[in-house]
Coordinates of C-alpha atoms in Angstrom, one line a residue:
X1 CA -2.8 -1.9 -17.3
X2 CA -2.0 1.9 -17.0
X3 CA -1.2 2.9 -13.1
X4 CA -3.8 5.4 -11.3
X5 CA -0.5 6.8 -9.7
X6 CA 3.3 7.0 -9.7
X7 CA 6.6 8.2 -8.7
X8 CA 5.8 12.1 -7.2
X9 CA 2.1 11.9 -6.8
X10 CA 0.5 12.3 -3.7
X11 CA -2.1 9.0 -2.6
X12 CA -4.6 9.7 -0.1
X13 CA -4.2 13.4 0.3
X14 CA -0.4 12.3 2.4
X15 CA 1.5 9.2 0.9
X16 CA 3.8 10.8 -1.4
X17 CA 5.2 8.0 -4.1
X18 CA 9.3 7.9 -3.7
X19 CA 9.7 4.7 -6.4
X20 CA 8.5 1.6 -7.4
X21 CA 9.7 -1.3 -5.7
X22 CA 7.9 -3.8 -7.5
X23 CA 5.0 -5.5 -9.6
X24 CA 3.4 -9.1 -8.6
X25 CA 2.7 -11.6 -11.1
X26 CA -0.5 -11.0 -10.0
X27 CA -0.3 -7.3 -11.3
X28 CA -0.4 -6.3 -7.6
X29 CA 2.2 -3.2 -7.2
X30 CA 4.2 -2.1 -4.6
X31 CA 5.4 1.7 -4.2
X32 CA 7.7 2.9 -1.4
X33 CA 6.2 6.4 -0.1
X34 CA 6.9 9.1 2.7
X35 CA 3.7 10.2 4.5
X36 CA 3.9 13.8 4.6
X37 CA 1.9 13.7 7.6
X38 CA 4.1 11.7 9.9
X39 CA 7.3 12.0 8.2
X40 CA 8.1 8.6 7.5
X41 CA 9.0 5.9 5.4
X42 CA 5.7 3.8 4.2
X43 CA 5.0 1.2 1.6
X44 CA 1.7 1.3 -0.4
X45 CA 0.3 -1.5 -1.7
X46 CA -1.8 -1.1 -5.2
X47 CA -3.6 -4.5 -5.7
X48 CA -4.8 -5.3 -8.6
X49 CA -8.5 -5.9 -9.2
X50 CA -8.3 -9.5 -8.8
X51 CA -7.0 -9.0 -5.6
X52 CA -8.5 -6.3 -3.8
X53 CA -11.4 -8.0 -2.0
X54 CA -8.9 -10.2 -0.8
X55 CA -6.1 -7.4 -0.1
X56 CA -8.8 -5.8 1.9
X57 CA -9.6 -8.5 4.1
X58 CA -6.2 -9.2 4.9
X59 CA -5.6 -5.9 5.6
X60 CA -8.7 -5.3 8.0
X61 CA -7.7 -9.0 10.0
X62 CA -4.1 -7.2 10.1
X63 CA -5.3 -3.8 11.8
X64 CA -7.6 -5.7 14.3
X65 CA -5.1 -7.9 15.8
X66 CA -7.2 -10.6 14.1
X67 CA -4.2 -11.9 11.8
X68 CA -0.9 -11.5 13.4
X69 CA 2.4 -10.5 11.2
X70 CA 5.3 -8.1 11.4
X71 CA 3.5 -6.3 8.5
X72 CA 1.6 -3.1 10.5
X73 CA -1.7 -1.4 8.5
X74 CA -1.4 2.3 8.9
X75 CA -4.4 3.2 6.2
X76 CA -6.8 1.0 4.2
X77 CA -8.5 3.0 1.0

């Protein structure tokens, strides 16, 4: 499966890609970033189709406090 983005591109109009970190089994990918917006460090999380729905909803119980973990939601899209 071809990636929709990569090292030095730009996701969501402020996440700009810095490397790869790495690629699930599950084909779920992991980029590091810098958001241009805040100046700081960010990871991105591609999920793969299979995943997404699922990726989602973890990430929505995450931002509401629903679902608690060290891992903090910034941006879901």
């Amino acid at each position: 499966m071809a990636q929709p983005f990569g090292v030095g591109d730009v996701v969501g109009g402020r996440y700009r890609v810095t490397h790869h970190v790495v690629t699930s089994a599950d084909q779920d990918i992991i980029f590091q970033a810098v958001d241009d917006v805040l100046d700081r460090e960010v990871s991105v999380l591609l999920a793969s189709r299979a995943n997404a729905k699922q990726v989602a909803t973890s990430a929505k119980e995450l931002a509401t406090g629903e679902r608690s973990s060290e891992v903090q939601v910034l941006d879901l899209g």
